[in-house]
PDB file of C-alpha atoms in Angstrom:
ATOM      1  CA  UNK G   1       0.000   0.000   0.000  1.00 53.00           C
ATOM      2  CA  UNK G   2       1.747   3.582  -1.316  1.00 75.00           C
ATOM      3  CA  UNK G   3       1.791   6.099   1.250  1.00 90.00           C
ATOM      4  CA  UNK G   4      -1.070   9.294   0.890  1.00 94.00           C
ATOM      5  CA  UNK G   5       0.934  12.199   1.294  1.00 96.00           C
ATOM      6  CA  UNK G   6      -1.866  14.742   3.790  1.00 97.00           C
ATOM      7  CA  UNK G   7      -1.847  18.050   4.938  1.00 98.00           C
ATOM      8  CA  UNK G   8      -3.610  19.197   8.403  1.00 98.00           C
ATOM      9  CA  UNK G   9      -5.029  22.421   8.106  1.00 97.00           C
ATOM     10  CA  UNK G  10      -7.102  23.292  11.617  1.00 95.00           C
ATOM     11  CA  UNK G  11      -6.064  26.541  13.697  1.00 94.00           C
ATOM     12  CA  UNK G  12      -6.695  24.820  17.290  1.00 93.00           C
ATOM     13  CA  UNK G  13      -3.237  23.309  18.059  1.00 95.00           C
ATOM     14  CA  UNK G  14      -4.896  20.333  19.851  1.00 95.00           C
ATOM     15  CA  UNK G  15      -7.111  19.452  17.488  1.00 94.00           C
ATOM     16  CA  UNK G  16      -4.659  18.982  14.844  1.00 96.00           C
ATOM     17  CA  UNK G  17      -2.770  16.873  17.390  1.00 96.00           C
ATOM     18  CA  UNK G  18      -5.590  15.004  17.657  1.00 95.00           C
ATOM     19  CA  UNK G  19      -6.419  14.271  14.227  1.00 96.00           C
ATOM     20  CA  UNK G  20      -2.393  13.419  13.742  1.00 96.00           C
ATOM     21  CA  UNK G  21      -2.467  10.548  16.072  1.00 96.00           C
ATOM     22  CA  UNK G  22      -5.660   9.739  14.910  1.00 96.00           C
ATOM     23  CA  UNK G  23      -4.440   9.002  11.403  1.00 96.00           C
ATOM     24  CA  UNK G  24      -0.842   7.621  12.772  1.00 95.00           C
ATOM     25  CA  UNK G  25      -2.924   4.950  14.439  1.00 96.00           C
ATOM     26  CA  UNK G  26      -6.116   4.080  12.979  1.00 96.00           C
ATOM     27  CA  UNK G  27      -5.498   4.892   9.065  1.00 95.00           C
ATOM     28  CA  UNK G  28      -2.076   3.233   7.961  1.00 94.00           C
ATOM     29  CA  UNK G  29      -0.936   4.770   5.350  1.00 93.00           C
ATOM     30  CA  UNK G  30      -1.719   8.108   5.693  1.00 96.00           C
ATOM     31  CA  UNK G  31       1.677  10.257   6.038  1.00 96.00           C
ATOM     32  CA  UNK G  32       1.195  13.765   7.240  1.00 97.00           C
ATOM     33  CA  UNK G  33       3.988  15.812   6.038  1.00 97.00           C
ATOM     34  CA  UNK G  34       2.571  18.857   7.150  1.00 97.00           C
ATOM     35  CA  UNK G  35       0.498  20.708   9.948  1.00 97.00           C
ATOM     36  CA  UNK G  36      -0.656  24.329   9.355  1.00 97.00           C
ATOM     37  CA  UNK G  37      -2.622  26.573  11.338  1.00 96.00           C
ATOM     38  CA  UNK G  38      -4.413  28.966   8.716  1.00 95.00           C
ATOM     39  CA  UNK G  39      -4.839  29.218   5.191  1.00 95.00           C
ATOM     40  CA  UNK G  40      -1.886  31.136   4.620  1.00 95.00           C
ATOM     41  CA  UNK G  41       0.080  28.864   6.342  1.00 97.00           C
ATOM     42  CA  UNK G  42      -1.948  25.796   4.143  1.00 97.00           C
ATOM     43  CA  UNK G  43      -0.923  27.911   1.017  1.00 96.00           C
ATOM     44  CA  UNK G  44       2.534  27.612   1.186  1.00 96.00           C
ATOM     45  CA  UNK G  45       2.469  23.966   2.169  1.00 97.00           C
ATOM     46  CA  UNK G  46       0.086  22.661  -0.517  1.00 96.00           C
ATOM     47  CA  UNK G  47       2.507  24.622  -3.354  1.00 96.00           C
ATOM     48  CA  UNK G  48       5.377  22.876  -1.145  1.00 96.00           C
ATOM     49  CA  UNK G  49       4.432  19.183  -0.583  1.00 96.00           C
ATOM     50  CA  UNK G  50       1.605  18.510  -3.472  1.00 94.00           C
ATOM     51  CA  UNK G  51      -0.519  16.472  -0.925  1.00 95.00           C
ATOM     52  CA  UNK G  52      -3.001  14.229  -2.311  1.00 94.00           C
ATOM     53  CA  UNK G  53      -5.131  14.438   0.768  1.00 95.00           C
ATOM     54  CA  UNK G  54      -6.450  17.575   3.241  1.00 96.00           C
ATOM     55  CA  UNK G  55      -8.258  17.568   6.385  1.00 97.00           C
ATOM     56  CA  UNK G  56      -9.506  20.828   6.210  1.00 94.00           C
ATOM     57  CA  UNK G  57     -11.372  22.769   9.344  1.00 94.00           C
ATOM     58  CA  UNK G  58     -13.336  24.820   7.719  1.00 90.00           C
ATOM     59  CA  UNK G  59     -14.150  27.651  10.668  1.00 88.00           C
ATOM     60  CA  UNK G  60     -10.515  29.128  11.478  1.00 89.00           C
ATOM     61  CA  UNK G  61      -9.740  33.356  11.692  1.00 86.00           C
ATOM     62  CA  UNK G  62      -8.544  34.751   9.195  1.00 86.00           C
ATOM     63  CA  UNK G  63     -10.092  33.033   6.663  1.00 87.00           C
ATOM     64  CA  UNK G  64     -11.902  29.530   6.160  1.00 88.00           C
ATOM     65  CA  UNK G  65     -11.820  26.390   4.197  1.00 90.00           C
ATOM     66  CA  UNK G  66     -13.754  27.729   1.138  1.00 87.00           C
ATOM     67  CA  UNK G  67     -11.844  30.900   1.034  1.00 90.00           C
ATOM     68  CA  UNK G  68      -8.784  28.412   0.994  1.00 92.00           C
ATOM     69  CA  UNK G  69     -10.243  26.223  -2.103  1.00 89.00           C
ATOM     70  CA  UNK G  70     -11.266  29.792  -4.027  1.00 87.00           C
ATOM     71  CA  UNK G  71      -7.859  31.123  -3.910  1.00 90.00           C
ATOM     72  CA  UNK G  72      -6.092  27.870  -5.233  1.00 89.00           C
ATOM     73  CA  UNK G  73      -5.468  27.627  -8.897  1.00 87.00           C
ATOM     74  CA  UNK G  74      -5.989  24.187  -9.233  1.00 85.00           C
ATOM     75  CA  UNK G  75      -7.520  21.420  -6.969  1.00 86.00           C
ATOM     76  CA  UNK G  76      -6.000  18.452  -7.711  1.00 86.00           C
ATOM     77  CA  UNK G  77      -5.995  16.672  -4.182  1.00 90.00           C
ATOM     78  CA  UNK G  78      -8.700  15.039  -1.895  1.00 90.00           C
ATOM     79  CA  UNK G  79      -9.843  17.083   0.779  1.00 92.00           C
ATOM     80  CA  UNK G  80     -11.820  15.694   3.787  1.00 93.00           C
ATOM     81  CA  UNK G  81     -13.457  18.663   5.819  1.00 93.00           C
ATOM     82  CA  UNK G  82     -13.352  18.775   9.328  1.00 92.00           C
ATOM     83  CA  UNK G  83     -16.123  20.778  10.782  1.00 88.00           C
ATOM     84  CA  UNK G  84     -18.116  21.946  13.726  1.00 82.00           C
ATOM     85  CA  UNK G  85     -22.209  21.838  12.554  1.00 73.00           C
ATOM     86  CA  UNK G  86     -23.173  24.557   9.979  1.00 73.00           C
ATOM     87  CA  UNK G  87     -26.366  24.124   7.972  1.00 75.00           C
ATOM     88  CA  UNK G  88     -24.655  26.479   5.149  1.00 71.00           C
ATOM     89  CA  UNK G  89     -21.469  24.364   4.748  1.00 78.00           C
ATOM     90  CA  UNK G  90     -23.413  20.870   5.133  1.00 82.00           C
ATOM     91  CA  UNK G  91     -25.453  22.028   2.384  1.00 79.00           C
ATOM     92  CA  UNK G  92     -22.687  22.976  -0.008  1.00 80.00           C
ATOM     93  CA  UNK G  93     -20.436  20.017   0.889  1.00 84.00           C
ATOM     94  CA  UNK G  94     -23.506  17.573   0.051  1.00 83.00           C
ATOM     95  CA  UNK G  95     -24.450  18.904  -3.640  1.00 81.00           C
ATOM     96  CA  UNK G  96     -20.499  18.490  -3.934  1.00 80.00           C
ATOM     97  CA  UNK G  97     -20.828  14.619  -2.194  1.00 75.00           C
ATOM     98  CA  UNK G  98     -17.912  15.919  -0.510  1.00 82.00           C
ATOM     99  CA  UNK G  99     -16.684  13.882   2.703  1.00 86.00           C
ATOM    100  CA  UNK G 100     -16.839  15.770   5.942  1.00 89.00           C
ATOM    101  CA  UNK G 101     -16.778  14.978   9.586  1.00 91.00           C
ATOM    102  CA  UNK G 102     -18.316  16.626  12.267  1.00 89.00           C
ATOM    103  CA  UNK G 103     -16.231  17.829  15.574  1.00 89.00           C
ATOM    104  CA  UNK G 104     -15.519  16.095  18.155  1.00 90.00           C
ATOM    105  CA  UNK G 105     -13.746  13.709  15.852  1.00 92.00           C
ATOM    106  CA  UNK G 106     -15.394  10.157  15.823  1.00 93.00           C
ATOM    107  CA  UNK G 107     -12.907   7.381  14.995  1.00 94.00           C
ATOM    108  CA  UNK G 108     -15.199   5.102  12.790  1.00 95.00           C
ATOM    109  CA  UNK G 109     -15.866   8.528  10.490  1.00 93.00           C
ATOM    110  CA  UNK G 110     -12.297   9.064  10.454  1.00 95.00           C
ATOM    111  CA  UNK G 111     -11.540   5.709   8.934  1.00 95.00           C
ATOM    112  CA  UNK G 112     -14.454   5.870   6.486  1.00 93.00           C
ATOM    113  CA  UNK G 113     -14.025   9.183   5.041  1.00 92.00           C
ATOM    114  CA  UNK G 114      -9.837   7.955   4.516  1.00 94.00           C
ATOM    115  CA  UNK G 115     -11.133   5.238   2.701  1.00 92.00           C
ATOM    116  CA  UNK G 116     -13.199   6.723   0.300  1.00 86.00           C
ATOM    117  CA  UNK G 117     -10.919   9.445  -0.313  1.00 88.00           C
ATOM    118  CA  UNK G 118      -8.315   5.974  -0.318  1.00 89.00           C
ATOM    119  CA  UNK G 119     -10.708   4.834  -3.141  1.00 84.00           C
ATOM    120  CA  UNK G 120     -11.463   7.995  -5.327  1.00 81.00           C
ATOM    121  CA  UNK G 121      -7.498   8.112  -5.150  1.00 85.00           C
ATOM    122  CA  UNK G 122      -6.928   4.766  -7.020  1.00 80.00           C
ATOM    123  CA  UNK G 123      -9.219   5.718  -9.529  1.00 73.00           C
ATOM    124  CA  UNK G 124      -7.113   8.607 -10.554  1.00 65.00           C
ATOM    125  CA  UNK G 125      -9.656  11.169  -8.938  1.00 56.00           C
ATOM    126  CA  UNK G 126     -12.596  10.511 -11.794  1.00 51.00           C
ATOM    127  CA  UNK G 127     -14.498  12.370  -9.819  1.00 59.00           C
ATOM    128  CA  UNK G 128     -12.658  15.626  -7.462  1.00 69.00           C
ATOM    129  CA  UNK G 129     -15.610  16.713  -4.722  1.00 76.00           C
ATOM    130  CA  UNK G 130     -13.254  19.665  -3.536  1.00 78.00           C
ATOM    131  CA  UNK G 131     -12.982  20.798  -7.400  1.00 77.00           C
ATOM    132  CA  UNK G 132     -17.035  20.639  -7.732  1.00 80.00           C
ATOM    133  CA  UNK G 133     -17.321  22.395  -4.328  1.00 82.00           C
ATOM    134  CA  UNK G 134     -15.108  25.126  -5.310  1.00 78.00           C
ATOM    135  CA  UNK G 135     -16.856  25.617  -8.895  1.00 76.00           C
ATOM    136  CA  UNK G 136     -19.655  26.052  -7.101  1.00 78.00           C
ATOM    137  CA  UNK G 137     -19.020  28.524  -4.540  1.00 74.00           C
ATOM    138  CA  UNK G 138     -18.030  30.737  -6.997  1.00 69.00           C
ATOM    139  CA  UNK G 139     -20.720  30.508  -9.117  1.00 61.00           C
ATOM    140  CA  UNK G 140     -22.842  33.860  -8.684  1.00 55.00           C
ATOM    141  CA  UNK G 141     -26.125  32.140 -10.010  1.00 52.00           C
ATOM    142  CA  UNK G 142     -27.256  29.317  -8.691  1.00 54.00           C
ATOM    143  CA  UNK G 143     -28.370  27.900 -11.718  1.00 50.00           C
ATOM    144  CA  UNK G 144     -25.014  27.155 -12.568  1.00 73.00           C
ATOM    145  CA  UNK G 145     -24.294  25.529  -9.844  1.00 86.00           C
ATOM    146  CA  UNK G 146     -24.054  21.482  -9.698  1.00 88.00           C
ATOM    147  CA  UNK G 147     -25.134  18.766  -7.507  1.00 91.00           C
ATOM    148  CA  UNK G 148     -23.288  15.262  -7.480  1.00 87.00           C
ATOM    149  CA  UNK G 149     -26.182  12.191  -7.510  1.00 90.00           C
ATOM    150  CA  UNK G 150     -24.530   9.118  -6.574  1.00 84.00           C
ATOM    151  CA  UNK G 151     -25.478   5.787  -8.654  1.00 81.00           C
ATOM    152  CA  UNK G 152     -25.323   1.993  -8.514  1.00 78.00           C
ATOM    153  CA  UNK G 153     -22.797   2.002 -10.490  1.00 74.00           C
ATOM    154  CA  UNK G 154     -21.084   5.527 -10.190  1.00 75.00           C
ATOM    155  CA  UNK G 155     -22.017   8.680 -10.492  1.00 80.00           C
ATOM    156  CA  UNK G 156     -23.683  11.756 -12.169  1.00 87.00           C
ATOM    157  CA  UNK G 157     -22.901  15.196 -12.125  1.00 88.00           C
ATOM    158  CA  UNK G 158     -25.987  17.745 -12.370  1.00 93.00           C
ATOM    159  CA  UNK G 159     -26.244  21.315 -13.331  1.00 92.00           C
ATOM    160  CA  UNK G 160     -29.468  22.825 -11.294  1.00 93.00           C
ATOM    161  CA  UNK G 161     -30.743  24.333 -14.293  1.00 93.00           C
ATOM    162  CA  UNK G 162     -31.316  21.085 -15.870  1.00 95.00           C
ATOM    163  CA  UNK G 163     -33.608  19.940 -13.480  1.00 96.00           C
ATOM    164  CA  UNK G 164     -37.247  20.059 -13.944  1.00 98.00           C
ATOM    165  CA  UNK G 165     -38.657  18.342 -11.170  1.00 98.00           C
ATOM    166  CA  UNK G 166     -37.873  16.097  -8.480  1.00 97.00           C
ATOM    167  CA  UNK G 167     -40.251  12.896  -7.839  1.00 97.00           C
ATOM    168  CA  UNK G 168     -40.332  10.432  -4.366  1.00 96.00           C
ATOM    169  CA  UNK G 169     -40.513   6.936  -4.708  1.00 92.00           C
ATOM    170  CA  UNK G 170     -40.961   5.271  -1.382  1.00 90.00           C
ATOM    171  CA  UNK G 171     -36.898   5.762  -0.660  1.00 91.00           C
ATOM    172  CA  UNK G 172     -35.746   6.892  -3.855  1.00 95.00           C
ATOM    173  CA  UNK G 173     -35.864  10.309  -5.742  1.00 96.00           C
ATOM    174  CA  UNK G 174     -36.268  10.181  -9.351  1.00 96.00           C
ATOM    175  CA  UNK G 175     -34.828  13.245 -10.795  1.00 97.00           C
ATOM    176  CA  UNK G 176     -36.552  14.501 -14.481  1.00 97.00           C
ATOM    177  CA  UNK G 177     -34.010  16.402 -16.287  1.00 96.00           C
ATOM    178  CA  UNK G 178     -34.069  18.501 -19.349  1.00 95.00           C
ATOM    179  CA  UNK G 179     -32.542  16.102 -21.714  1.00 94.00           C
ATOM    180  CA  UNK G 180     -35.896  13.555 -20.769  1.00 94.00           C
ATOM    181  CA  UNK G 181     -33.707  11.427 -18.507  1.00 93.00           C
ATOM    182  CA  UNK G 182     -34.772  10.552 -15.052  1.00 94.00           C
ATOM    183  CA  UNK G 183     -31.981   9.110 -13.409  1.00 93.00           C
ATOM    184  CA  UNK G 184     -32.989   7.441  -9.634  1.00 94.00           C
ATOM    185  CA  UNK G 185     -31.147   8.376  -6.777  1.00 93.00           C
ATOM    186  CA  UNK G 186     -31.161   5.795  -3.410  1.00 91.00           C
ATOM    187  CA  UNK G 187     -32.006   9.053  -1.008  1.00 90.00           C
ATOM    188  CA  UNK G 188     -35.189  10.406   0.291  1.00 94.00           C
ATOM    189  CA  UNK G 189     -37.044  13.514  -1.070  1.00 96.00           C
ATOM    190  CA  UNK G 190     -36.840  15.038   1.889  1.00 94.00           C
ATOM    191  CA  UNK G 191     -32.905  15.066   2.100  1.00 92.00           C
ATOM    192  CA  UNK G 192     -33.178  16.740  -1.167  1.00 94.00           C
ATOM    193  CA  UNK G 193     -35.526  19.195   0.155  1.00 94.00           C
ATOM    194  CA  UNK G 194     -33.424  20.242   2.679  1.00 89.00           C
ATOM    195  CA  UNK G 195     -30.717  20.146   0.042  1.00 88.00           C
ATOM    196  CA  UNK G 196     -32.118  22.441  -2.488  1.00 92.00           C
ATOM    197  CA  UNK G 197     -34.672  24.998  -1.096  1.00 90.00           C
ATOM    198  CA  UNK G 198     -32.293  27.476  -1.204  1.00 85.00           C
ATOM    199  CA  UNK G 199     -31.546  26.895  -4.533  1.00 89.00           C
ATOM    200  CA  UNK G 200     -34.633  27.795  -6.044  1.00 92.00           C
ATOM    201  CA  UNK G 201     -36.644  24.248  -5.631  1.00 95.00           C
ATOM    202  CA  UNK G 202     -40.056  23.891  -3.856  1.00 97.00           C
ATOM    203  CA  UNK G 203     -40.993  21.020  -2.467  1.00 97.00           C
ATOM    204  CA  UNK G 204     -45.443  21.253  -3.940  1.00 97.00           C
ATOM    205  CA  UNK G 205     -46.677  17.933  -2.831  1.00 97.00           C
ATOM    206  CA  UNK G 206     -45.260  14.697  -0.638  1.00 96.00           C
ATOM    207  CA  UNK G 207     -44.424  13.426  -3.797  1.00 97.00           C
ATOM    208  CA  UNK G 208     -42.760  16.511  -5.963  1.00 98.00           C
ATOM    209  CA  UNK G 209     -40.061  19.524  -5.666  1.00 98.00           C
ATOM    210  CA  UNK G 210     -40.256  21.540  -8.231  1.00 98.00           C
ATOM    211  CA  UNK G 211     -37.816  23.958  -9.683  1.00 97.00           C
ATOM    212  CA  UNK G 212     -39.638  27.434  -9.649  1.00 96.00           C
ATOM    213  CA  UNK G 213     -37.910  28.672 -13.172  1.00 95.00           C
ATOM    214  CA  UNK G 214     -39.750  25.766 -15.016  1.00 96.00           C
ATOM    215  CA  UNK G 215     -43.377  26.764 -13.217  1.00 97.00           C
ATOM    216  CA  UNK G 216     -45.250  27.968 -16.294  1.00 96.00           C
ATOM    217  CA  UNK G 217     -48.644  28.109 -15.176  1.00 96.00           C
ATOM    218  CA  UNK G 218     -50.619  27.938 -11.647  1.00 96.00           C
ATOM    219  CA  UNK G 219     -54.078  26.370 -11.863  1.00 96.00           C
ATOM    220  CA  UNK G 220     -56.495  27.582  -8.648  1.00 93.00           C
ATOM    221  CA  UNK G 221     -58.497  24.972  -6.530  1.00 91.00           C
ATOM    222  CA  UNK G 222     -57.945  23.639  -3.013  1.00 91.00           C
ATOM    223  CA  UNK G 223     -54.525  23.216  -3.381  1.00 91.00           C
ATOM    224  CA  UNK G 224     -54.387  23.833  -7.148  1.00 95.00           C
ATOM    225  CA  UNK G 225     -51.494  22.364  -9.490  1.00 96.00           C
ATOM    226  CA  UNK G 226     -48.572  23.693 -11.770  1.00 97.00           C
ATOM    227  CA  UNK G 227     -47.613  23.111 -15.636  1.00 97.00           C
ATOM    228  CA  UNK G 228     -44.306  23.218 -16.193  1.00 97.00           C
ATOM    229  CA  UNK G 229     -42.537  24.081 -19.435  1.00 96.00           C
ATOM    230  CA  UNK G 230     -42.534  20.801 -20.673  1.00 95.00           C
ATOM    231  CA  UNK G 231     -45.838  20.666 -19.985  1.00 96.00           C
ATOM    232  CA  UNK G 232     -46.163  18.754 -17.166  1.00 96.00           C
ATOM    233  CA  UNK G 233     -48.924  19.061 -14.819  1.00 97.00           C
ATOM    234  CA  UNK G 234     -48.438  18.468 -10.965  1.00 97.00           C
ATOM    235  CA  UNK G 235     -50.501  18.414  -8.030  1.00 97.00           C
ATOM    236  CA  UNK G 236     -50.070  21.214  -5.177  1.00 97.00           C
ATOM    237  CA  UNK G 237     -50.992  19.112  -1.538  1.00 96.00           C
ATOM    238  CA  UNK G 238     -53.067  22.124   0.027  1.00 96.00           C
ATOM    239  CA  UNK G 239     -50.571  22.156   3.064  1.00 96.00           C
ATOM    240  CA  UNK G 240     -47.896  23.195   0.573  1.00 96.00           C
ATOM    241  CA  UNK G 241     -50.108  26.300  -1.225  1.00 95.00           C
ATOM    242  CA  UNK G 242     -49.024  28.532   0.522  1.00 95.00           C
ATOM    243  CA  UNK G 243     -45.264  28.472   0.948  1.00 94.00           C
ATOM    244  CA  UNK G 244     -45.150  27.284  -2.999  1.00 95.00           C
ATOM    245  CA  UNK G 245     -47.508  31.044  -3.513  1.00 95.00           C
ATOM    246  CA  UNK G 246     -44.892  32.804  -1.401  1.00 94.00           C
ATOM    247  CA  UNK G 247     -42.045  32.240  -3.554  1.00 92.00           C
ATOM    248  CA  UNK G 248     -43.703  33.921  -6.304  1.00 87.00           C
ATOM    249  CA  UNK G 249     -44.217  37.339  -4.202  1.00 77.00           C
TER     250      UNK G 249
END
């Protein structure tokens, strides 16, 4: 097994202490060849030691994880985030499928999120979750912005705007694209909700989230329904009228 040349990046000294014996001891390996206590700091290391792997915190002063990513040229390593609960970075990270652990540091996550970034590694990075976090947090629109759906057998890579509509199926989410495809997605609606209300998608019915720049037409009645651009008609659950009328205002 080749070594996985990582970079600590966390501005409490402990913590990166921590997560250094951590690694030492439960992810053989793993070779940390340097510790840094800021982004500056993380900079100047990255451009020195071209690590394949980060652990990232992303709250520290002077500057945070995404601020670090934006002001790299290129992104060509594995990056697991390290982070204390923030709805706005879970968010991001997830459309990205980027790996993450919450603080306090739990061992079993540790060794997980190594492995997968282990895996992505040895398959020549076909798919970089720090690169598709960083495109999007510097998208201004958020149309442009992608989300990453994982498949059976891989993976598929999603611009907003080409999604019409999302659909629950007991504990999968189909999602209708543009282009007439549909792929199915092994998650809930509701994670997706959470996902993608700020994005511009409402969720109309325990069965649909829509997104609000292909609502064509609103149809009154007791909860009413929507046409979409293809066409489509859907069902608004009465419960939902009001919040889905709201985003029109």
């Amino acid at each position: 097994m080749s070594s996985i040349r990582a970079i600590i990046v966390d501005d409490e000294q402990d913590s990166r202490e921590s997560l250094r014996n951590y690694t030492s001891k439960y992810c053989p390996g793993i070779e940390v060849v340097a510790e840094c206590a800021n982004i500056h700091e993380a900079k100047i290391a990255i451009a020195a030691h071209s690590p394949e792997l980060l652990f990232l915190d992303i709250e520290m002063p002077y500057g945070n994880a995404f601020d670090l990513l934006e002001q790299l040229d290129e992104v060509n390593f594995e990056v697991i985030f390290i982070t204390a609960f923030s709805q706005y970075a879970i968010q991001a990270l997830n459309m990205s499928a980027a790996y993450y652990i919450l603080k306090p540091v739990d061992i079993e996550e540790l060794i997980q999120a190594v492995e997968k970034a282990r895996k992505r590694l040895q398959e020549n990075k076909a798919l970089n979750t720090a690169r598709i976090l960083k495109e999007n947090l510097s998208q201004g629109a958020r149309q442009k912005q992608r989300i990453v759906l994982p498949l059976i057998d891989g993976f598929e890579v999603v611009e907003l705007s080409d999604i019409l509509y999302c659909e629950a199926n007991d504990n999968f989410t189909s999602f209708h694209l543009s282009n007439g495809q549909h792929p199915m997605i092994c998650r809930k609606l509701k994670y997706y909700e959470s996902l993608l209300s700020a994005q511009g998608f409402c969720r109309i019915h325990r069965s649909h989230m829509v997104n609000l720049d292909y609502v064509k037409r609103y149809i009154k009645g007791k909860g009413g329904a929507v046409i979409l651009t293809n066409g489509k008609e859907l069902q608004v659950a009465n419960s939902r009228k009001q919040d889905f009328l709201e985003r029109f205002k």
